[in-house]
PDB file of C-alpha atoms and ligand atoms in Angstrom:
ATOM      1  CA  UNK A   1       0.000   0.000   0.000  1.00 70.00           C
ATOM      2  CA  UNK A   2       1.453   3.575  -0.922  1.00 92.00           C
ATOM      3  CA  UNK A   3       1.490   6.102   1.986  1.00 95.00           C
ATOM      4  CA  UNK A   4      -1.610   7.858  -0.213  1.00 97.00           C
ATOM      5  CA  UNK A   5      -3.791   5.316  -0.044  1.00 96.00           C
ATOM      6  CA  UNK A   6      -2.693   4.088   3.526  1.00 96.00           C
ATOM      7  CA  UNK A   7      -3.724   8.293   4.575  1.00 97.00           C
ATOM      8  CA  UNK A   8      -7.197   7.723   2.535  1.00 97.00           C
ATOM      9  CA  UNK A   9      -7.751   4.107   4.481  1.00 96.00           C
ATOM     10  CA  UNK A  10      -7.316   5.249   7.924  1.00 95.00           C
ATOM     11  CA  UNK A  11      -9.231   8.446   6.956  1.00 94.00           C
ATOM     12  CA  UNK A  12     -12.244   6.707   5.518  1.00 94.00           C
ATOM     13  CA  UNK A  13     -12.205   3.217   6.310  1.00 92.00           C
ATOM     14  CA  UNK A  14     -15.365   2.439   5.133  1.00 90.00           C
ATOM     15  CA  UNK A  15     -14.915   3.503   1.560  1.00 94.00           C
ATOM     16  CA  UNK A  16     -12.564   2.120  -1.148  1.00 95.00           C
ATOM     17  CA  UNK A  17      -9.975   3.368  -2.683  1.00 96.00           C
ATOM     18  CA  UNK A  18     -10.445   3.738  -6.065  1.00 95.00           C
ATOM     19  CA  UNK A  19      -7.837   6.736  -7.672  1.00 96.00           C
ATOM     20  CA  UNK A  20      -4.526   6.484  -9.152  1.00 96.00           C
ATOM     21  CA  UNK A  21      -2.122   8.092  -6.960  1.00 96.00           C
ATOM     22  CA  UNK A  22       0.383   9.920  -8.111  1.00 96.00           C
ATOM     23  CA  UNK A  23       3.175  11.656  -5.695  1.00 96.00           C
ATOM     24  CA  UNK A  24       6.103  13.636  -7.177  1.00 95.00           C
ATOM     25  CA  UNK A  25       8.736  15.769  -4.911  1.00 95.00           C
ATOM     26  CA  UNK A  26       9.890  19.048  -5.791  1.00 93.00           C
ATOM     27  CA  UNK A  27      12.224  21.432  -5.508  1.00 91.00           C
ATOM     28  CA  UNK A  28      10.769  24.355  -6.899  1.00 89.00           C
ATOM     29  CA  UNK A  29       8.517  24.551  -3.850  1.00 87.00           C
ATOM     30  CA  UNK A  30       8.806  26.912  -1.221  1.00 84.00           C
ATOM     31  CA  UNK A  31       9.924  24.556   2.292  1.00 85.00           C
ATOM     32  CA  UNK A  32       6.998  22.272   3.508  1.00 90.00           C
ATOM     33  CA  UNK A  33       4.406  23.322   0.481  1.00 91.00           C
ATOM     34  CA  UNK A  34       2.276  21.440  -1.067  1.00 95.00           C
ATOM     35  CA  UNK A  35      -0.821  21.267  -3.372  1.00 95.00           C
ATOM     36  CA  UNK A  36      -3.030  18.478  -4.804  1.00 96.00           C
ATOM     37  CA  UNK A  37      -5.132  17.699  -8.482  1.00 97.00           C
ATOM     38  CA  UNK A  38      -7.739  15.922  -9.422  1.00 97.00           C
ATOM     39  CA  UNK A  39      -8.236  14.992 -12.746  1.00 96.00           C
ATOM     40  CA  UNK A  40     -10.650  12.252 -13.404  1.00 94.00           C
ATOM     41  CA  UNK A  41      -9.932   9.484 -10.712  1.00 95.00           C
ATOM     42  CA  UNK A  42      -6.155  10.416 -10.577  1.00 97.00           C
ATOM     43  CA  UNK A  43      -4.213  12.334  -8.007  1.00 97.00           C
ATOM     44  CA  UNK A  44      -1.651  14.302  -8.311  1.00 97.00           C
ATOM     45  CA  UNK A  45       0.344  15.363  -5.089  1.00 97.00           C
ATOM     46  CA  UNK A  46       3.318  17.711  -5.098  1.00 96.00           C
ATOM     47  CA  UNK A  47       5.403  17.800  -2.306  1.00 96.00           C
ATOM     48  CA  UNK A  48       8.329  20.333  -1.444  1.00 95.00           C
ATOM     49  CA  UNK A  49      11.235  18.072  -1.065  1.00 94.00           C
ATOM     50  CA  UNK A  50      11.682  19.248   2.588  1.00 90.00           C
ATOM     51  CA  UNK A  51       8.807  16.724   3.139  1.00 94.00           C
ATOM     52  CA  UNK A  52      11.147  14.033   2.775  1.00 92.00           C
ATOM     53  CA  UNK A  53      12.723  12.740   5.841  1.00 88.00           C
ATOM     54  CA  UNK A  54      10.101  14.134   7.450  1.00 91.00           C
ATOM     55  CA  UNK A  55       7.911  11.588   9.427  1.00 93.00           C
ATOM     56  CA  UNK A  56       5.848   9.392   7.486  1.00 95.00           C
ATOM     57  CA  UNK A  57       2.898   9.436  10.238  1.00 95.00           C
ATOM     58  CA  UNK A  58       3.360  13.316   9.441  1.00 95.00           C
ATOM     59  CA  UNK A  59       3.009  12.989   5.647  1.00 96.00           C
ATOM     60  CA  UNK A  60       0.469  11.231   6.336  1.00 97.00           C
ATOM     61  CA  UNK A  61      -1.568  13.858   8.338  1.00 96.00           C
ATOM     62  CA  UNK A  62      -0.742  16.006   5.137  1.00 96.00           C
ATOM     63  CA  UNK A  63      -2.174  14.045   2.456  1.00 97.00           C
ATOM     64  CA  UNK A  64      -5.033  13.546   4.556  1.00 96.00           C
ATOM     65  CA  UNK A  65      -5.297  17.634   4.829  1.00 95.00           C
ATOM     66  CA  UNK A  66      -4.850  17.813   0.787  1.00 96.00           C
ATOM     67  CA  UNK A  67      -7.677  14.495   0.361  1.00 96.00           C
ATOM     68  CA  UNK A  68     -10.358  16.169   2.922  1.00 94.00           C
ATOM     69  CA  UNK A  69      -9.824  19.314   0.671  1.00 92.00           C
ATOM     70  CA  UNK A  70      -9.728  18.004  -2.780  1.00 95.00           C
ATOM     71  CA  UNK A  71     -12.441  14.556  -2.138  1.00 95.00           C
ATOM     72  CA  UNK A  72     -15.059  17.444  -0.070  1.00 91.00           C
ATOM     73  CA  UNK A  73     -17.795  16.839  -2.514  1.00 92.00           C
ATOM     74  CA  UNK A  74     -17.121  12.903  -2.907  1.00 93.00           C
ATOM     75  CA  UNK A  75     -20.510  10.513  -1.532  1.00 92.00           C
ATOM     76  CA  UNK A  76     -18.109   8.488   0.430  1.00 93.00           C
ATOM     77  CA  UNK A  77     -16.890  11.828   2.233  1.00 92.00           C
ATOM     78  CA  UNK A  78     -20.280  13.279   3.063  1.00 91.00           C
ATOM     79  CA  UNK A  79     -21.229   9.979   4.508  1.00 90.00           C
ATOM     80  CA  UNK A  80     -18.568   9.509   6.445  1.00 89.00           C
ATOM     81  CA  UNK A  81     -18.438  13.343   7.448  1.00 88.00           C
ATOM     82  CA  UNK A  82     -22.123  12.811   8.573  1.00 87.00           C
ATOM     83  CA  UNK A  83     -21.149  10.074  10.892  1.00 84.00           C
ATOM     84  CA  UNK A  84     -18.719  11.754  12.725  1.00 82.00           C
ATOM     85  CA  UNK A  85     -18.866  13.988  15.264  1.00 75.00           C
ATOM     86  CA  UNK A  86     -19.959  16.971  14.718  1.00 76.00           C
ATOM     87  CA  UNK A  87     -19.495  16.246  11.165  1.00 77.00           C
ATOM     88  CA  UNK A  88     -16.342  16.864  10.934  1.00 82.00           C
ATOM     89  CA  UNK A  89     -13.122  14.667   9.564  1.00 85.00           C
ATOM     90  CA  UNK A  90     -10.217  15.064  11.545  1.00 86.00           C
ATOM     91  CA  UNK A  91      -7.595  12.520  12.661  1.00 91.00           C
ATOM     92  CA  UNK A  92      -4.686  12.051  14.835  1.00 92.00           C
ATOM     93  CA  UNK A  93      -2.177  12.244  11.306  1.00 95.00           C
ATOM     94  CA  UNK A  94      -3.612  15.706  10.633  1.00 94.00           C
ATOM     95  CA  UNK A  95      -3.417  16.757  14.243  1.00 91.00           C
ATOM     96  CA  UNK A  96       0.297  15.747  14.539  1.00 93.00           C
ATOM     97  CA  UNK A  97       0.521  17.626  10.783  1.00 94.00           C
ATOM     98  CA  UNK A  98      -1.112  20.692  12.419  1.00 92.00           C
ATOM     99  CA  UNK A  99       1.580  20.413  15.359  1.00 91.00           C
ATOM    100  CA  UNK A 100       4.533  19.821  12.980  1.00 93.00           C
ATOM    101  CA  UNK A 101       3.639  23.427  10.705  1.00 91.00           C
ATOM    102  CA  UNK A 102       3.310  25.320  14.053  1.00 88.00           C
ATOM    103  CA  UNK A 103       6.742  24.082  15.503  1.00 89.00           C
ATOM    104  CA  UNK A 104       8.641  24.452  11.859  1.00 86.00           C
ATOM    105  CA  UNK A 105       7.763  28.292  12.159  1.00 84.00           C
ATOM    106  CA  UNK A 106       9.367  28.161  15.227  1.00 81.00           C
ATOM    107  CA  UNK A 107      12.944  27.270  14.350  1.00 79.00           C
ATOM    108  CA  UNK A 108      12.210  28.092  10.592  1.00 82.00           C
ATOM    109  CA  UNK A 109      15.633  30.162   9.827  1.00 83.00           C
ATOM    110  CA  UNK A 110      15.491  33.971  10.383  1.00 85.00           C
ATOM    111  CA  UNK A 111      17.626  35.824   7.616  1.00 81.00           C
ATOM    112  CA  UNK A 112      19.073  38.745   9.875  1.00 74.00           C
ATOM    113  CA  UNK A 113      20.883  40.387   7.267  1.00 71.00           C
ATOM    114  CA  UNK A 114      17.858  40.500   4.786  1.00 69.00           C
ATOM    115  CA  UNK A 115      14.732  42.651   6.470  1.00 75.00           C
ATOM    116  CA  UNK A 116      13.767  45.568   4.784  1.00 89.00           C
ATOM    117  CA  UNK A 117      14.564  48.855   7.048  1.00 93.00           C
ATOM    118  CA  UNK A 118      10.944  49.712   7.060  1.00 95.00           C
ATOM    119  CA  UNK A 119       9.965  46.632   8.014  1.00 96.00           C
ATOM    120  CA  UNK A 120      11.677  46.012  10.592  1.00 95.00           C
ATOM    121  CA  UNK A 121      10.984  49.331  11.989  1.00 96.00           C
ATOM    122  CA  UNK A 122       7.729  48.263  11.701  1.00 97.00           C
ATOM    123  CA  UNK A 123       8.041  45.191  13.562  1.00 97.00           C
ATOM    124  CA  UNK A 124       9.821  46.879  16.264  1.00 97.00           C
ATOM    125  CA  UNK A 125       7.649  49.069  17.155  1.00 97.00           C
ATOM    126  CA  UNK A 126       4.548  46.963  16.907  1.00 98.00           C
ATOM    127  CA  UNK A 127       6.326  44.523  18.996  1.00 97.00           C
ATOM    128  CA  UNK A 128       6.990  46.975  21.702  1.00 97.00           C
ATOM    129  CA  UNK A 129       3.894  48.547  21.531  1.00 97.00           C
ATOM    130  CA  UNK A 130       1.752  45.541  21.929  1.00 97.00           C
ATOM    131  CA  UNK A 131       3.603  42.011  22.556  1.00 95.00           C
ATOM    132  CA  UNK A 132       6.116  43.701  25.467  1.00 94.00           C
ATOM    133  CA  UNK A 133       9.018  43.138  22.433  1.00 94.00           C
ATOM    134  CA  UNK A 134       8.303  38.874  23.269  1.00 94.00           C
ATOM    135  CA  UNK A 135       7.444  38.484  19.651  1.00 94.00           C
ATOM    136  CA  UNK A 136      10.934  36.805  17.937  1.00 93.00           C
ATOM    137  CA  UNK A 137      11.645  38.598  14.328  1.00 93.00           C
ATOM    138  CA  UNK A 138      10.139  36.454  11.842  1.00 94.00           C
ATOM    139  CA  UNK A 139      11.386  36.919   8.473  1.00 94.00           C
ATOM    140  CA  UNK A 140      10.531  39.977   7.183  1.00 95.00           C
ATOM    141  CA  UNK A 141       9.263  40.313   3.158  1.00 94.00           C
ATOM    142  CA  UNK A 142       8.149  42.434   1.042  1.00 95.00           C
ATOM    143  CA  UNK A 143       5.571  40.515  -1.382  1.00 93.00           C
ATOM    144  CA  UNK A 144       4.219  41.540  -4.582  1.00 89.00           C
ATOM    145  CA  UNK A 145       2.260  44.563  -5.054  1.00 84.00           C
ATOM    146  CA  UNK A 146      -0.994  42.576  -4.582  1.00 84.00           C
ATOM    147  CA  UNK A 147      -4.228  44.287  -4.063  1.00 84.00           C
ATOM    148  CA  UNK A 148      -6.080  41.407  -2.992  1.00 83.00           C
ATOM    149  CA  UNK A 149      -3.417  39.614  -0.215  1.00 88.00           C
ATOM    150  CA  UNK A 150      -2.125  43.042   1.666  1.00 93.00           C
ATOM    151  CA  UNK A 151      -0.360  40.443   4.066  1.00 95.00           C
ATOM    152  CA  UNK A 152       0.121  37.089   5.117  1.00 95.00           C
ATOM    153  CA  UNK A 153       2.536  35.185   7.734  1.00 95.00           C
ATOM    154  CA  UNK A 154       3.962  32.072   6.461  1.00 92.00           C
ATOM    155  CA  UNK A 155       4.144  29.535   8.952  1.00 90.00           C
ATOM    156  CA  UNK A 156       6.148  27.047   6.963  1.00 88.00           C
ATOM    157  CA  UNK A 157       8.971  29.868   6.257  1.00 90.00           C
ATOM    158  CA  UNK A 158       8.378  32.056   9.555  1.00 93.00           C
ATOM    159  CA  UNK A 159       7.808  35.436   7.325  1.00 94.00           C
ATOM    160  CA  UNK A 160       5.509  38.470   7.530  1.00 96.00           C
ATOM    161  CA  UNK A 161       4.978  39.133   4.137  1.00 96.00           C
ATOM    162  CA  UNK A 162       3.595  42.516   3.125  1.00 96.00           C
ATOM    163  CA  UNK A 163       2.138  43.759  -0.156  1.00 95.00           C
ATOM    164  CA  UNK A 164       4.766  46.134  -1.631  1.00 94.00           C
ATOM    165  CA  UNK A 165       1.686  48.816  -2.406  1.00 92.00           C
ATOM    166  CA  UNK A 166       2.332  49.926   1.248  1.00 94.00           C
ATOM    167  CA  UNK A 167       5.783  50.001   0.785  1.00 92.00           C
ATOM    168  CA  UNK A 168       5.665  53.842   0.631  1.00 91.00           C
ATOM    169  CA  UNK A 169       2.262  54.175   2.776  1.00 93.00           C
ATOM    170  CA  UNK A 170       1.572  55.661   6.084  1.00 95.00           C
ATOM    171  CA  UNK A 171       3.485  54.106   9.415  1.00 96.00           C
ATOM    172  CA  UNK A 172       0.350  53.415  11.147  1.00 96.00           C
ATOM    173  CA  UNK A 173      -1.155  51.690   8.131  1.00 96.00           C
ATOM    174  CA  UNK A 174       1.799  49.064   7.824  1.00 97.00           C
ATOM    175  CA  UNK A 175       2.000  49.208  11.343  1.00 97.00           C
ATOM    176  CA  UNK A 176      -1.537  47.633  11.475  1.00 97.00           C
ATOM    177  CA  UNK A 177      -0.595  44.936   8.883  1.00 97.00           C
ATOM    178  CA  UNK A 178       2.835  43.449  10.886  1.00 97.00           C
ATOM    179  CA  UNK A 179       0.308  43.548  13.833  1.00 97.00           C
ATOM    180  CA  UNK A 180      -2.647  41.505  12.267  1.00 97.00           C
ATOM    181  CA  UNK A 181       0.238  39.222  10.979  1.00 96.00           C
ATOM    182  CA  UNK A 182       2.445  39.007  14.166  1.00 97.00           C
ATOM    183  CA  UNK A 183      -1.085  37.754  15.767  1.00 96.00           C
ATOM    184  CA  UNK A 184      -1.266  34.712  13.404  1.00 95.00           C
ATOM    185  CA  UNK A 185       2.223  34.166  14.339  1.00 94.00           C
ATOM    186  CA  UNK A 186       1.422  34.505  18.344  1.00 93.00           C
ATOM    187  CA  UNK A 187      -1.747  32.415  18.258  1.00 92.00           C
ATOM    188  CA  UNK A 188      -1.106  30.263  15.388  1.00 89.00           C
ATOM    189  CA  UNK A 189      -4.408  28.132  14.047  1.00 85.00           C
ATOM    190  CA  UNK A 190      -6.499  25.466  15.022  1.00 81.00           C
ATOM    191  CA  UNK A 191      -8.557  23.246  13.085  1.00 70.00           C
ATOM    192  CA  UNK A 192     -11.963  23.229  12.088  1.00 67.00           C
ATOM    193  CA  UNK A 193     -11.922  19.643  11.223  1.00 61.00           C
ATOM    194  CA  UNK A 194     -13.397  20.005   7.786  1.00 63.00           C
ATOM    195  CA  UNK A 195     -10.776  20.628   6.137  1.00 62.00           C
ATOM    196  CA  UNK A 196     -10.004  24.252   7.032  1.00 70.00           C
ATOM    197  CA  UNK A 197      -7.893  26.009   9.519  1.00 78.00           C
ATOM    198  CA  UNK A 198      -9.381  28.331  11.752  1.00 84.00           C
ATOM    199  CA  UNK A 199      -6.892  31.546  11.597  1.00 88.00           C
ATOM    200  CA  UNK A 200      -9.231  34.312  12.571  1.00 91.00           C
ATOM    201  CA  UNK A 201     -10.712  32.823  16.116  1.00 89.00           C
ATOM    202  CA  UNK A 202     -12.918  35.282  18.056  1.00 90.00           C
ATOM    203  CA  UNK A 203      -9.677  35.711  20.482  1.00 91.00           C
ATOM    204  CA  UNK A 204      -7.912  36.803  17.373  1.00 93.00           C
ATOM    205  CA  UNK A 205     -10.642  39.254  16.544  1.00 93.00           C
ATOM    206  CA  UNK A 206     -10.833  40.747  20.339  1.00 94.00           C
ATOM    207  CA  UNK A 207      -6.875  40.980  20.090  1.00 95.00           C
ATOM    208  CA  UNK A 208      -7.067  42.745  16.689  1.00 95.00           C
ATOM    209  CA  UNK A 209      -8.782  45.503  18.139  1.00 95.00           C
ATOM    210  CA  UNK A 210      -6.255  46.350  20.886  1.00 95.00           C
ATOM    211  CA  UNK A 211      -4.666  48.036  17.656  1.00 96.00           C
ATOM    212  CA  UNK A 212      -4.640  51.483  18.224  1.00 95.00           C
ATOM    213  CA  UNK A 213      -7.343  53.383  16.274  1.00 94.00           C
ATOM    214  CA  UNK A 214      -8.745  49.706  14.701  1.00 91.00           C
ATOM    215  CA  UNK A 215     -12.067  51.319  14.596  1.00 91.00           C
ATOM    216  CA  UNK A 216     -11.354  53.416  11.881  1.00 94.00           C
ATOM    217  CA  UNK A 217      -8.383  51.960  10.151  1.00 94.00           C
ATOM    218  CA  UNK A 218     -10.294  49.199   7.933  1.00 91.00           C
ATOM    219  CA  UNK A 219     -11.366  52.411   6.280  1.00 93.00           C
ATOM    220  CA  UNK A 220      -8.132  53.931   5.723  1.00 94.00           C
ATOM    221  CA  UNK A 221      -6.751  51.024   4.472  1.00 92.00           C
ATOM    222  CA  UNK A 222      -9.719  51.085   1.584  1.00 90.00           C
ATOM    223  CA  UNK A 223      -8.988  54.423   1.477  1.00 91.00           C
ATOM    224  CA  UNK A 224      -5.199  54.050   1.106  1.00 92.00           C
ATOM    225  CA  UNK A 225      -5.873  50.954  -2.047  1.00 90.00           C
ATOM    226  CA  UNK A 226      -8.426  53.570  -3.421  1.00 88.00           C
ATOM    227  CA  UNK A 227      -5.826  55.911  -3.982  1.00 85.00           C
ATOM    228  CA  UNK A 228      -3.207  53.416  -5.355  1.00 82.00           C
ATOM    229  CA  UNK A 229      -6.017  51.761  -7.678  1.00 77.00           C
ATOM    230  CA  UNK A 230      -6.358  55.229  -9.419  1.00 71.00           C
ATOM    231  CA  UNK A 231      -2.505  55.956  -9.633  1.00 67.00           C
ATOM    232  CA  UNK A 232      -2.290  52.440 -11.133  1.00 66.00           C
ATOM    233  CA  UNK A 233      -5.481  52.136 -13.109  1.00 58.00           C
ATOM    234  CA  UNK A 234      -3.929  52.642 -16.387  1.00 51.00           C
ATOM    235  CA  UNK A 235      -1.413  50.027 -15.529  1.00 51.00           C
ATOM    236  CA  UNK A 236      -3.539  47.051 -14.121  1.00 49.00           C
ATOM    237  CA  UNK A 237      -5.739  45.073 -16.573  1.00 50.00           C
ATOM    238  CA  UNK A 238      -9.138  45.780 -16.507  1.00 49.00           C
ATOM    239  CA  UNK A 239     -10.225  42.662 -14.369  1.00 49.00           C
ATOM    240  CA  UNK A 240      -8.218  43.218 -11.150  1.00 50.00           C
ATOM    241  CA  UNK A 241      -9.100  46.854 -11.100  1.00 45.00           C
ATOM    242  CA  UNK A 242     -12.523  45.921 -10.423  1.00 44.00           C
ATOM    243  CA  UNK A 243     -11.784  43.842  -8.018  1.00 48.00           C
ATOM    244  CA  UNK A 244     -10.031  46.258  -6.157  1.00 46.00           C
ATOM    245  CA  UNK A 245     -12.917  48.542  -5.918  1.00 44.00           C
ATOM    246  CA  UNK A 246     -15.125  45.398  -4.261  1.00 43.00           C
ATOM    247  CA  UNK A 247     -14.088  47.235  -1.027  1.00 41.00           C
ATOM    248  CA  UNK A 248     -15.525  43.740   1.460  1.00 41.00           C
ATOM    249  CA  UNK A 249     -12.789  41.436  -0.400  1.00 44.00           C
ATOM    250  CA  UNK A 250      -9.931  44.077   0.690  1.00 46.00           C
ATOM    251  CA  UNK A 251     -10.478  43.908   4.196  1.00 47.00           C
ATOM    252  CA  UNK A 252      -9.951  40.327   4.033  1.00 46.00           C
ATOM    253  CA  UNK A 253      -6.436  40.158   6.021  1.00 54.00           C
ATOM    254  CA  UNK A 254      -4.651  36.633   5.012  1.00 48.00           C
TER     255      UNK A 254
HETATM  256 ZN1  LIG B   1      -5.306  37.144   9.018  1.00 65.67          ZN
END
């Protein structure tokens, strides 16, 4: 038996496995990445190559994270789903998974030498302001100049990554996106059990307004991509310019 189909087995032992499973290693990945296809009643998994050596009863918990997402709609999944408690598929592979992700950002490498000066300003101050300076610098990155994902934190690479629009925008503005991001990176995720993390837990959302002014920054931050959409409109095609004006999608932090 092949480690897929010994994931999909202890996932859903009722139902048969009946896919071609195909699992390739890669090194064009970023560390401990990893995405799944379905085409017909093949699957294709790509794995980073730092997945190798890793545990198999880890692996494991990962496949089972990519087959929960990819077999969702699958009668053997809602059936089983509807069995279990709460109707949710979780198992211990994808807890130890979950557990594994959260410790690798924790000794994931920290490139001293290669923070941006405004970001790590940034970082400093937030961390002083509002973690007593206990946060550890993650990696620090600009991203690219996205208007959909302003920011995101990496767990499998340690690293705030912001959206180089704000690279020249106000303090307070980046200041409230290394916060948002340093949270994931304080409170890390738990999971749903259907599949998805839960990043954005009601604790997050109380701790997200300790941010000084949060009442009214969501609307300087619209604000602030308003003003960058026009500068840029001639420059961005036609399709992602009107997504940046549907204002509810920008205020959704990664
Ligand atoms: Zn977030």
């Amino acid at each position: 038996m092949n480690i897929v189909e010994e994931a999909f087995s202890r996932l859903f032992p009722e139902a048969a496995f009946t896919y071609a499973a195909h699992l390739r290693y890669s090194g064009r990945f970023k560390p401990y990445n990893a995405t799944v296809r379905k085409a017909g009643s093949a699957l294709y998994f790509n794995l980073s190559r730092s997945w190798k050596g890793t545990s198999d009863e880890i692996v494991i918990g990962l496949i089972q994270h990519l087959l929960v997402k990819i077999l969702r709609k699958e009668k053997f999944f809602l059936a089983a789903a509807k069995n279990s408690a709460k109707g949710k598929i979780v198992s211990l592979n994808m807890q130890l998974y979950d557990d594994f992700i959260k410790g690798i950002s924790e000794v994931a490498e920290v490139d001293d030498g290669g923070s941006d000066e405004r970001l790590e300003s940034s970082f400093n101050r937030v961390n002083e302001k509002y973690f007593f300076s206990l946060i550890e610098k993650p990696n620090l990155q600009w991203g690219s100049g996205s208007f959909r994902k302003l920011a995101s934190y990496d767990y499998h690479t340690n690293a705030v990554i912001v959206s180089s629009l704000f690279s020249d925008a106000p303090e307070h503005l980046l200041d409230y996106l290394v916060y948002h991001e340093l949270l994931h990176k304080k409170l890390k995720f738990s999971s749903s059990g259907n599949g998805r993390a839960v990043h954005h837990s009601s604790e997050f959302r109380a701790l997200e307004q300790n941010f000084d002014g949060s009442n009214t920054i969501e609307d300087e931050l619209n604000a602030f991509i308003r003003g960058m959409t026009f500068f840029r409109k001639r420059s961005i095609k036609n399709r992602s310019f009107k997504r940046a004006f549907n204002w509810r999608k920008l205020l959704l932090l990664r």
